[in-house]
Coordinates of C-alpha atoms in Angstrom, one line a residue:
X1 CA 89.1 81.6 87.7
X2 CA 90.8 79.9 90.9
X3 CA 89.6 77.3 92.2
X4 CA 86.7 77.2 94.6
X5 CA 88.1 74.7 96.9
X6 CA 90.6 74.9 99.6
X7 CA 94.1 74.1 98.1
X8 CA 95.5 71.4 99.9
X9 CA 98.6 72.2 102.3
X10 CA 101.4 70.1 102.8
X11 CA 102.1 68.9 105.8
X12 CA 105.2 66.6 105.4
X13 CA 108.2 69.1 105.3
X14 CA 110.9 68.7 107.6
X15 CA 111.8 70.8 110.7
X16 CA 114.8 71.0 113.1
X17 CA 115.1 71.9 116.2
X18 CA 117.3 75.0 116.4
X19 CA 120.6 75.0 118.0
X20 CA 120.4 75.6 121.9
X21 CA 123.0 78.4 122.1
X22 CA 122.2 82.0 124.1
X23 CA 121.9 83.7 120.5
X24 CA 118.6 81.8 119.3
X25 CA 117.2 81.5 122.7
X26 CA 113.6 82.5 123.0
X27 CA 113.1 86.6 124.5
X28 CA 111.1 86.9 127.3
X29 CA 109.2 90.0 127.2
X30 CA 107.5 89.9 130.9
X31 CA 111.5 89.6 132.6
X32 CA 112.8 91.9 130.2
X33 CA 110.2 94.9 130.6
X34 CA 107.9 94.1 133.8
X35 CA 104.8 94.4 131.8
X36 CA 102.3 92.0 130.4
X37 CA 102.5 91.8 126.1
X38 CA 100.6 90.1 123.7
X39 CA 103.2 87.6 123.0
X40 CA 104.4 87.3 126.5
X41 CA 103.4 83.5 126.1
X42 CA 102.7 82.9 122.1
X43 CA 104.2 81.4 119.5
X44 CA 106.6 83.4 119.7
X45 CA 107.6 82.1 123.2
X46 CA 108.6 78.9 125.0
X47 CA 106.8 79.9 128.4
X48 CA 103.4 78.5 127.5
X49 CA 102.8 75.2 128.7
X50 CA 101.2 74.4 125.1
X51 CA 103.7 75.6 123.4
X52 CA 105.4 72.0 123.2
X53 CA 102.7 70.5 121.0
X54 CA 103.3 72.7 118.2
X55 CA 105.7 72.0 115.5
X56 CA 105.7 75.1 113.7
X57 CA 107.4 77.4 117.0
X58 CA 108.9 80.3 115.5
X59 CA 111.6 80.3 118.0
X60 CA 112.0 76.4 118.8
X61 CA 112.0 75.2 115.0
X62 CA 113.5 76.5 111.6
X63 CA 113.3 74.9 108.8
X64 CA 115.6 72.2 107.2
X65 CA 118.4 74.7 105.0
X66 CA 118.9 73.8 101.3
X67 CA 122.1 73.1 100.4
X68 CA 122.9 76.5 98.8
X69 CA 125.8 78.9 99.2
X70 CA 125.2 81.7 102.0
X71 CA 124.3 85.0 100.6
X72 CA 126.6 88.1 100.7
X73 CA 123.4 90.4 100.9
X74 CA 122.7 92.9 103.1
X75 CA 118.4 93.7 103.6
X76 CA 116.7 96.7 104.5
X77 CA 113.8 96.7 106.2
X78 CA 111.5 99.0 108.0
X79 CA 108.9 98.7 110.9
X80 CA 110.7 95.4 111.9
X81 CA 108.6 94.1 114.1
X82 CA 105.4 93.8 111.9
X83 CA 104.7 90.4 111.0
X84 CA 106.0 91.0 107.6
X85 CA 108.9 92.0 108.5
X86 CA 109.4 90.1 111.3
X87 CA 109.0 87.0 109.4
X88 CA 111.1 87.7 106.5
X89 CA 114.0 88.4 109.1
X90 CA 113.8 85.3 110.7
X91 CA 114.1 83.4 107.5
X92 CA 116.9 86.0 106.0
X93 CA 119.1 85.7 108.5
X94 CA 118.5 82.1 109.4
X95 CA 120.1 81.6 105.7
X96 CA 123.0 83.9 106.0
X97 CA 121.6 87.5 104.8
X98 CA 122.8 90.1 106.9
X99 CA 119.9 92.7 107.8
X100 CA 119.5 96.1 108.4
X101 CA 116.2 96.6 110.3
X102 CA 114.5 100.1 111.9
X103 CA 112.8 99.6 114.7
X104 CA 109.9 102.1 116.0
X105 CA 111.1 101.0 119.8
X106 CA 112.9 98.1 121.6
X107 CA 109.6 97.0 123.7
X108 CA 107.7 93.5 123.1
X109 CA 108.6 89.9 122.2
X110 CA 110.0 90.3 118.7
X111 CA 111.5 93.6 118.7
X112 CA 113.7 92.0 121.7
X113 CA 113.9 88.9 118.8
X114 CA 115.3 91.5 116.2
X115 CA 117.5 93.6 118.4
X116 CA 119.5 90.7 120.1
X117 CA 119.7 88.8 116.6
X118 CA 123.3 88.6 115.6
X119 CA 123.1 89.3 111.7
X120 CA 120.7 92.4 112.9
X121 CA 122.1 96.3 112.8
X122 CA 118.8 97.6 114.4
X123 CA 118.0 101.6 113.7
X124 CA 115.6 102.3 116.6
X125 CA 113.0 105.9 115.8
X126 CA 110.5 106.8 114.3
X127 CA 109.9 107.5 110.3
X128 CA 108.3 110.8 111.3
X129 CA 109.8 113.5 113.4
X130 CA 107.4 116.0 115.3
X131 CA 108.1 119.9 114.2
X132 CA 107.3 120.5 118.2
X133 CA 108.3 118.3 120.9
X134 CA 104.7 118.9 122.7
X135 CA 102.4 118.1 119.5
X136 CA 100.5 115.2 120.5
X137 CA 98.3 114.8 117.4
X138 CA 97.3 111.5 116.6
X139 CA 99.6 110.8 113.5
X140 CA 97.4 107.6 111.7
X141 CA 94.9 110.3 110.7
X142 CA 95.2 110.0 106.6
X143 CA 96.2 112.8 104.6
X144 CA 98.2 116.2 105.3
X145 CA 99.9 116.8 108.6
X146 CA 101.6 119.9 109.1
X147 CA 104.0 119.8 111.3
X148 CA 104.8 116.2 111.2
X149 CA 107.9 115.8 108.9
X150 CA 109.8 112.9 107.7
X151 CA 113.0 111.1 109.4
X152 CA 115.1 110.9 106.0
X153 CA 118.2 110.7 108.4
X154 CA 117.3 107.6 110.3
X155 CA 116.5 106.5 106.1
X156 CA 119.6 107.3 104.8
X157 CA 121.8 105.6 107.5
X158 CA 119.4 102.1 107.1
X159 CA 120.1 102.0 103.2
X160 CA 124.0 102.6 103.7
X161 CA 125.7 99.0 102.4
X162 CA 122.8 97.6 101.6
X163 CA 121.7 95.9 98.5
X164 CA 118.4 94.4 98.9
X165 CA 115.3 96.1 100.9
X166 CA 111.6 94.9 101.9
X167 CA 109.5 97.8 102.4
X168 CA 105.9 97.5 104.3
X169 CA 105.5 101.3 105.0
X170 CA 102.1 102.3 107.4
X171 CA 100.2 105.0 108.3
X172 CA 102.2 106.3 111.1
X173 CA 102.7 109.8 109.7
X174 CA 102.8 110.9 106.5
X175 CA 102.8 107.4 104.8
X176 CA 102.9 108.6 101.0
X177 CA 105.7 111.3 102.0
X178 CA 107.6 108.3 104.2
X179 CA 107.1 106.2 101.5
X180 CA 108.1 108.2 98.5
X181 CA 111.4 109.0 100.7
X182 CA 112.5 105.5 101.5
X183 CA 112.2 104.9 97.7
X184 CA 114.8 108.0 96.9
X185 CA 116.9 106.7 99.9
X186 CA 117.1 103.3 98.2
X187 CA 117.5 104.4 94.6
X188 CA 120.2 106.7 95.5
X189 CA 122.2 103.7 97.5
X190 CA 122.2 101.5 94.5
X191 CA 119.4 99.0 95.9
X192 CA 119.5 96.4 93.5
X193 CA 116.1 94.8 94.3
X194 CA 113.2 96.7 96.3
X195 CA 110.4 94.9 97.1
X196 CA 107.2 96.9 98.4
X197 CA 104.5 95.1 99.8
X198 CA 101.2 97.4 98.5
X199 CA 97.5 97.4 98.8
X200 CA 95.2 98.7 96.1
X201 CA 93.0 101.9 95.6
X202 CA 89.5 100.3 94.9
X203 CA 89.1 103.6 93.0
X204 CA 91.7 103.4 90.4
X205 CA 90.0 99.9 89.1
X206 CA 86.3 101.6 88.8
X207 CA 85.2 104.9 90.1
X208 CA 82.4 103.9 92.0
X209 CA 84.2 101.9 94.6
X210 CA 85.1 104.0 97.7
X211 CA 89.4 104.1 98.4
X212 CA 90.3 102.8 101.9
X213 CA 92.6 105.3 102.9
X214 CA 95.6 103.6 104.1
X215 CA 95.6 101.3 101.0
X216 CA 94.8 103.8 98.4
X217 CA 98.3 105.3 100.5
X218 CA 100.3 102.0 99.2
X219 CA 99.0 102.7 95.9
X220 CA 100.1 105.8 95.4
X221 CA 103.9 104.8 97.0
X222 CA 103.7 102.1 94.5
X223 CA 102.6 104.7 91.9
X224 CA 106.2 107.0 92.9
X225 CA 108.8 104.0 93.2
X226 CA 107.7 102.9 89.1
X227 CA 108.0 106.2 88.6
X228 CA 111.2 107.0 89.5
X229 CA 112.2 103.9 87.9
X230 CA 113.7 101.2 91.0
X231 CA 113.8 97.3 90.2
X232 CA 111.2 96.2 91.7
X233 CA 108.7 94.0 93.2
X234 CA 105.0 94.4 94.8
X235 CA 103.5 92.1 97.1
X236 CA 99.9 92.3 98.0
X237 CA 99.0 90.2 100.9
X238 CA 95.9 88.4 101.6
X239 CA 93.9 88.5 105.1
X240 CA 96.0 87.2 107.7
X241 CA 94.8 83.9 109.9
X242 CA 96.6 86.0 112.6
X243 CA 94.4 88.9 112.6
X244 CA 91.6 86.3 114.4
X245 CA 91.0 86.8 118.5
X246 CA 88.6 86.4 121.1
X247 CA 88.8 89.5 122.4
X248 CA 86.5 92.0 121.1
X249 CA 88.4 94.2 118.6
X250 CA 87.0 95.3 115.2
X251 CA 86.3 93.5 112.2
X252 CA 88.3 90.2 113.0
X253 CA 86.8 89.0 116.7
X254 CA 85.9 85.7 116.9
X255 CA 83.9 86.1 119.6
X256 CA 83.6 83.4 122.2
X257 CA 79.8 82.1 123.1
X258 CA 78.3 81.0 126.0
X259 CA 78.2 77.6 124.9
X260 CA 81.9 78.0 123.9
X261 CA 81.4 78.1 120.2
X262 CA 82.5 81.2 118.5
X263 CA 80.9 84.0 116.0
X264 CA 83.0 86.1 113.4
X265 CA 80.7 88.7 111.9
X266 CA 82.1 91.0 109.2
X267 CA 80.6 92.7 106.2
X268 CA 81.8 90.7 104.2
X269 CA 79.6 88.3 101.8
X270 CA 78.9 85.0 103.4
X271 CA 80.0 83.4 99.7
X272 CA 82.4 86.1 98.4
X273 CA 86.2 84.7 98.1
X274 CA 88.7 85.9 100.2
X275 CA 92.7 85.4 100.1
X276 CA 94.4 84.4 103.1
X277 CA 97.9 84.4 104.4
X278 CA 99.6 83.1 107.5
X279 CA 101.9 86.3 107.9
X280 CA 104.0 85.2 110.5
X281 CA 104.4 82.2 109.1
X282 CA 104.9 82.4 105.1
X283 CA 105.7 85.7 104.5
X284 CA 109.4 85.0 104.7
X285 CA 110.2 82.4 102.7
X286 CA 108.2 84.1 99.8
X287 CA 110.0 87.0 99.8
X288 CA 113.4 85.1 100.1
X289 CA 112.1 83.3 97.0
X290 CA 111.6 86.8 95.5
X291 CA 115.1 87.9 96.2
X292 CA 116.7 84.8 95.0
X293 CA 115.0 84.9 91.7
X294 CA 116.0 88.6 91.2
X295 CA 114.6 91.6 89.2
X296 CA 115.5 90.1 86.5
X297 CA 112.7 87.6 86.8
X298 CA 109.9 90.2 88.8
X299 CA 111.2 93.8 88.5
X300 CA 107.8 95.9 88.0
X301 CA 105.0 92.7 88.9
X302 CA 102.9 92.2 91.5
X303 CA 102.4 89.1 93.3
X304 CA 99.0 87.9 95.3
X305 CA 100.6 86.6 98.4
X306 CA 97.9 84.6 99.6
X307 CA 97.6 80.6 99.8
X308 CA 93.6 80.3 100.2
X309 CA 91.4 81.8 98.6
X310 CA 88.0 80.7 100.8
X311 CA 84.7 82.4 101.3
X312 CA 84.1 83.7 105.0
X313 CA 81.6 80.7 105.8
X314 CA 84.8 78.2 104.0
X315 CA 87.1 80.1 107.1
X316 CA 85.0 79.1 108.9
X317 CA 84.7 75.7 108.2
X318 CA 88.7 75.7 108.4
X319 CA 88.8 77.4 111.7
X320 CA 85.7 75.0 113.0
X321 CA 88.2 71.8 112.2
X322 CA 91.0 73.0 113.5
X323 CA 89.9 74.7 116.6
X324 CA 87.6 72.0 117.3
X325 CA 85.1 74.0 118.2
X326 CA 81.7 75.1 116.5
X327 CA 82.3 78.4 114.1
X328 CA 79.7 80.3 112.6
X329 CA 79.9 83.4 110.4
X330 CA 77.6 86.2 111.1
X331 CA 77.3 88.7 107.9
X332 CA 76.8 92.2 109.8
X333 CA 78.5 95.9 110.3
X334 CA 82.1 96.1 111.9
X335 CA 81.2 96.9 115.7
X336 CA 83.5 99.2 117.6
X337 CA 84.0 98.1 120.8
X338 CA 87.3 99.3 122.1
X339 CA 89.9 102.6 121.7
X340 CA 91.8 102.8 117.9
X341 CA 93.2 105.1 116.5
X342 CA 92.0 107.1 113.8
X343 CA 93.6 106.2 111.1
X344 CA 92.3 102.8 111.8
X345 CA 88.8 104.4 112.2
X346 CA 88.7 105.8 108.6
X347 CA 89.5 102.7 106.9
X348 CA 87.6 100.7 108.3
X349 CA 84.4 103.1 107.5
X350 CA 85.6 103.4 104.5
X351 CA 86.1 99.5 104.1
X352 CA 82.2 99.0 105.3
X353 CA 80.8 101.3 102.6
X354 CA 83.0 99.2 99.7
X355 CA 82.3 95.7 100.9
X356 CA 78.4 96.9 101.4
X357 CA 75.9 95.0 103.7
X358 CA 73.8 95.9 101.1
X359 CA 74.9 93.9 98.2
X360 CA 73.3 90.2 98.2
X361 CA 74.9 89.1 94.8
X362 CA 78.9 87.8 96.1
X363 CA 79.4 88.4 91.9
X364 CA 79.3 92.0 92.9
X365 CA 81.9 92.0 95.5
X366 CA 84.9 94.6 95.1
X367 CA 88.0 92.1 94.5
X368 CA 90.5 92.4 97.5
X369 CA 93.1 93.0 96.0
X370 CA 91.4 95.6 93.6
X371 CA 92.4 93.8 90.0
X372 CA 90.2 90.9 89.1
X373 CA 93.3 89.6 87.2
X374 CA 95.5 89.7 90.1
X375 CA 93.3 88.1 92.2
X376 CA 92.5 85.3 89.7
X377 CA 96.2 84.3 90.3
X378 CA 95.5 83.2 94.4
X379 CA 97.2 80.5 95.5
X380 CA 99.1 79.8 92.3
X381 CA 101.6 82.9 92.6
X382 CA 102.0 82.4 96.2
X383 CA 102.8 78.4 95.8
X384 CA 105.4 79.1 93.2
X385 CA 107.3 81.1 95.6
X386 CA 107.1 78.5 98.9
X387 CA 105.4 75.2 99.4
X388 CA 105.0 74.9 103.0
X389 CA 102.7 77.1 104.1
X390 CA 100.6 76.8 107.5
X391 CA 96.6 77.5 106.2
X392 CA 93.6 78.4 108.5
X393 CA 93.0 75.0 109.7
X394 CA 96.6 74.4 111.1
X395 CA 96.3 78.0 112.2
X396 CA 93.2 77.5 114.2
X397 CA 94.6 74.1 115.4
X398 CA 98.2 75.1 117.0
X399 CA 98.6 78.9 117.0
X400 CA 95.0 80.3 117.9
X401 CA 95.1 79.0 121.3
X402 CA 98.8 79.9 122.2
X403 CA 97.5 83.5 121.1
X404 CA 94.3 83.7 123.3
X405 CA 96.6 81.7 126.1
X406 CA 98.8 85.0 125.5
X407 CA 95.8 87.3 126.2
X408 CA 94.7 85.3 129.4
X409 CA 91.8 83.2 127.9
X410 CA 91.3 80.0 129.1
X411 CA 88.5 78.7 126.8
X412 CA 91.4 75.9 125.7
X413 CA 91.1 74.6 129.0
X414 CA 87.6 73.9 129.1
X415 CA 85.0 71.7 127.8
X416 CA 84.9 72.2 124.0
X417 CA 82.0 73.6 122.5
X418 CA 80.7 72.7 119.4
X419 CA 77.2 74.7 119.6
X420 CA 73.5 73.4 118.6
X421 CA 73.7 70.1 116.6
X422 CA 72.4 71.3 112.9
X423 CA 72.8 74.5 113.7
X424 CA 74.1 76.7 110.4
X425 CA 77.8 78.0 109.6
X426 CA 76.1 80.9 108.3
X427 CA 74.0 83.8 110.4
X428 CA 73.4 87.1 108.4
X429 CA 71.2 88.5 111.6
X430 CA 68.3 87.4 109.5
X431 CA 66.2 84.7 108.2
X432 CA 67.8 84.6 105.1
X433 CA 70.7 81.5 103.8
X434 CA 73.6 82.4 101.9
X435 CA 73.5 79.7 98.9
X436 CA 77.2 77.9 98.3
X437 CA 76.9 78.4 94.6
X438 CA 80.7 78.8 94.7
X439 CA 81.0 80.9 91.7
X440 CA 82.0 84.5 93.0
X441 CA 84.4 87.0 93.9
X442 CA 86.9 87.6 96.5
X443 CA 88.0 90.6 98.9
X444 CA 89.3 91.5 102.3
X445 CA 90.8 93.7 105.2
X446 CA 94.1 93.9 106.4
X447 CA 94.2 96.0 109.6
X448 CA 93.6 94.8 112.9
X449 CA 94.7 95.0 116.8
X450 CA 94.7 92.0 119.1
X451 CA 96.6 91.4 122.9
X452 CA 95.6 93.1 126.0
X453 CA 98.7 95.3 124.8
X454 CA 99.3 95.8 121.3
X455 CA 102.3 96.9 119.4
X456 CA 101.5 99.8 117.6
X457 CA 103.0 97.7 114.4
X458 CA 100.0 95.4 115.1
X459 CA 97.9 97.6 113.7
X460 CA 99.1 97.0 110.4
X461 CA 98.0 95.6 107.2

């Protein structure tokens, strides 16, 4: 079993400031397109006035290079301006791999980052194609879509010279039919090392646990590239600490009180383990890791990507210190407060029925990543990969606010609130205390929006 404690994150590694040249200068969205974005002053950014206390800058700091000999690699990688994606290419090419990166438009913060980037060939289109110009279906919705075909062109020219790939597909279009034809597109250009970052099918581990539709998607991608025989690798990410905001979006708002503390309430149980990942922030250097150890060492394993494994009222607690600001956990159903699409819709009905309001014993809690034996392994496969990695507390401490800053709160500027002295980390909408037994399972969500304007990648897991 892991361990029921917070692992301890080191906070002693070195950073540099990158060089001051035009090519690693910070993008500014709000110049280049006129319109307001979500990361129009984030971390991502140097515009916000906050910005300067924080070491961990995307932009402003790399970190320190290892003396090692520059790669002659060439990446794939799709939906580049995910968080996945984007991290893994800020790391890749920071170290000399050249990448290859589609793009599903040039608007926003980081796809202007990933289009201006030097060691970047950017393919900008979709992965679908629409059989009629004038169809506008909603394309998340899961399963069959007539009509809505796949871009293997745009796939075939991202794969040409290239020898490594990192796949996060999503459920923009067909995703099993994208996925499954990315795989033959790689195969057939000689990849030599694919890594696909997956979810599970509850399903597939017992019968009585509903799928979520957009990971029981993954699965079955993951299911095809085995089959058809690629070296490769399968990361399953935890929850990321990103996915948090004030503002009132599904399943991950962490909603600002009158008093100024803040409530997360989620279905998940108060004492039921969860992994987490700062995507943004980790992401890359794992999956360099991966690359740099080869197939040789991971061809056909999966890895838990996830550094924490806490229980939603231990997030809390995390988020509390480093926020500085009182944080309780509220065990309820996912409220839908705002316009999603309905892709986004289904999973997360179908996430609310797996992860039951119902079920008091956190023993009884679906794992998150499906397999109890894969999940047993969170932090440990995750630490073996990269050492450094920002946790909920630092999150909540130097990110959270540049985010909210970003989507034009100003709760940072104000008196802090730290709630009712003695008041409990812990409110099921009931009388009822969750005990902090310890000894319990884990899960989790991936999905979820946040900015006043999203990227449609922000919408995924």
């Amino acid at each position: 079993m892991p361990s029921t404690n917070p692992i301890p994150i080191r906070t002693d590694l070195v950073f540099r400031p990158a060089p001051s040249e035009n090519g690693n200068a910070s993008p500014k969205s709000s110049a280049t397109h006129g319109t307001r974005h979500k990361h129009t002053r984030s971390s991502y950014s140097e515009s916000s006035p906050i910005t300067a206390m924080s070491r961990n800058n995307s932009l402003t700091y790399r970190p320190l290079k290892r003396s090692t000999p520059s790669p002659d690699k060439t990446i794939a990688v799709i939906n580049a301006s995910g968080r996945q994606a984007a991290s893994l290419i800020r790391i890749a090419t920071a170290v000399g791999y050249r990448v290859r990166a589609q793009l599903r438009n040039l608007e926003g913060v980081i796809a202007t980052e990933v289009a201006t980037n030097p060691n970047v060939t950017v393919f900008v289109g979709e992965l679908y194609l629409r059989n009629k110009p004038d169809d506008k279906r909603d394309v998340t919705v899961h399963g069959h879509l007539p009509g809505i075909l796949v871009n293997r062109s745009l796939i075939s020219q991202l794969f040409n010279g290239a020898q490594l790939a990192f796949i996060n597909t999503t459920f923009y279009g067909n995703e099993i039919q994208i996925g499954e034809a990315i795989a033959d597109a790689a195969k057939k250009a000689g990849v030599q090392h694919y890594i696909y970052s997956s979810m599970p099918d509850h399903a597939a581990y017992n019968p009585e646990w509903p799928s979520l539709p957009l990971w029981a998607a993954k699965h079955e991608v993951e299911n095809y590239v085995r089959k058809i025989g690629l070296p490769a690798t399968f990361i399953y990410t935890g929850i990321y600490n990103n996915n948090f905001t004030s503002l009132l979006y599904p399943l991950f708002c962490m909603e600002l009180q009158p008093d100024g503390s803040f409530v997360w309430q989620a279905p998940f149980h108060p004492n039921a383990k969860l992994p987490w990942l700062d995507a943004e922030h980790d992401v890359g250097p794992a999956i360099i890791q991966v690359f740099k150890d080869g197939p040789d060492k991971w061809s056909g394993k999966r890895i838990a990507l996830a550094y924490e494994y806490l229980t939603p009222v231990e997030a809390c607690r995390a988020f509390e210190r480093g926020v500085g600001r009182r944080v309780r956990y509220r065990r309820g159903p996912i409220e839908i407060r705002v316009k999603i699409p309905e892709g986004y819709r289904e999973q997360l009905e179908a996430l609310e029925r797996l992860f039951s309001l119902n079920n008091d014993d956190p023993k009884k809690q679906p794992p998150y990543f499906g397999d109890a034996e894969l999940e047993s392994r969170c932090p440990d496969d995750a630490m073996k990969l990269w050492e450094g990695p920002r946790g909920l507390e630092e999150y909540a401490r130097e990110i959270f606010p540049l985010e909210e800053e970003a989507n034009g709160m100003t709760w940072m500027r104000e008196s802090e609130g730290l709630g009712e002295e003695g008041e409990e980390l812990v409110d099921n909408g009931e009388d009822n205390e969750a005990d902090d037994d310890g000894d319990d399972e884990s899960v989790d969500e991936g999905l979820i929006m946040r900015g006043l304007k999203r990227d449609e990648e922000s919408w995924l897991a």
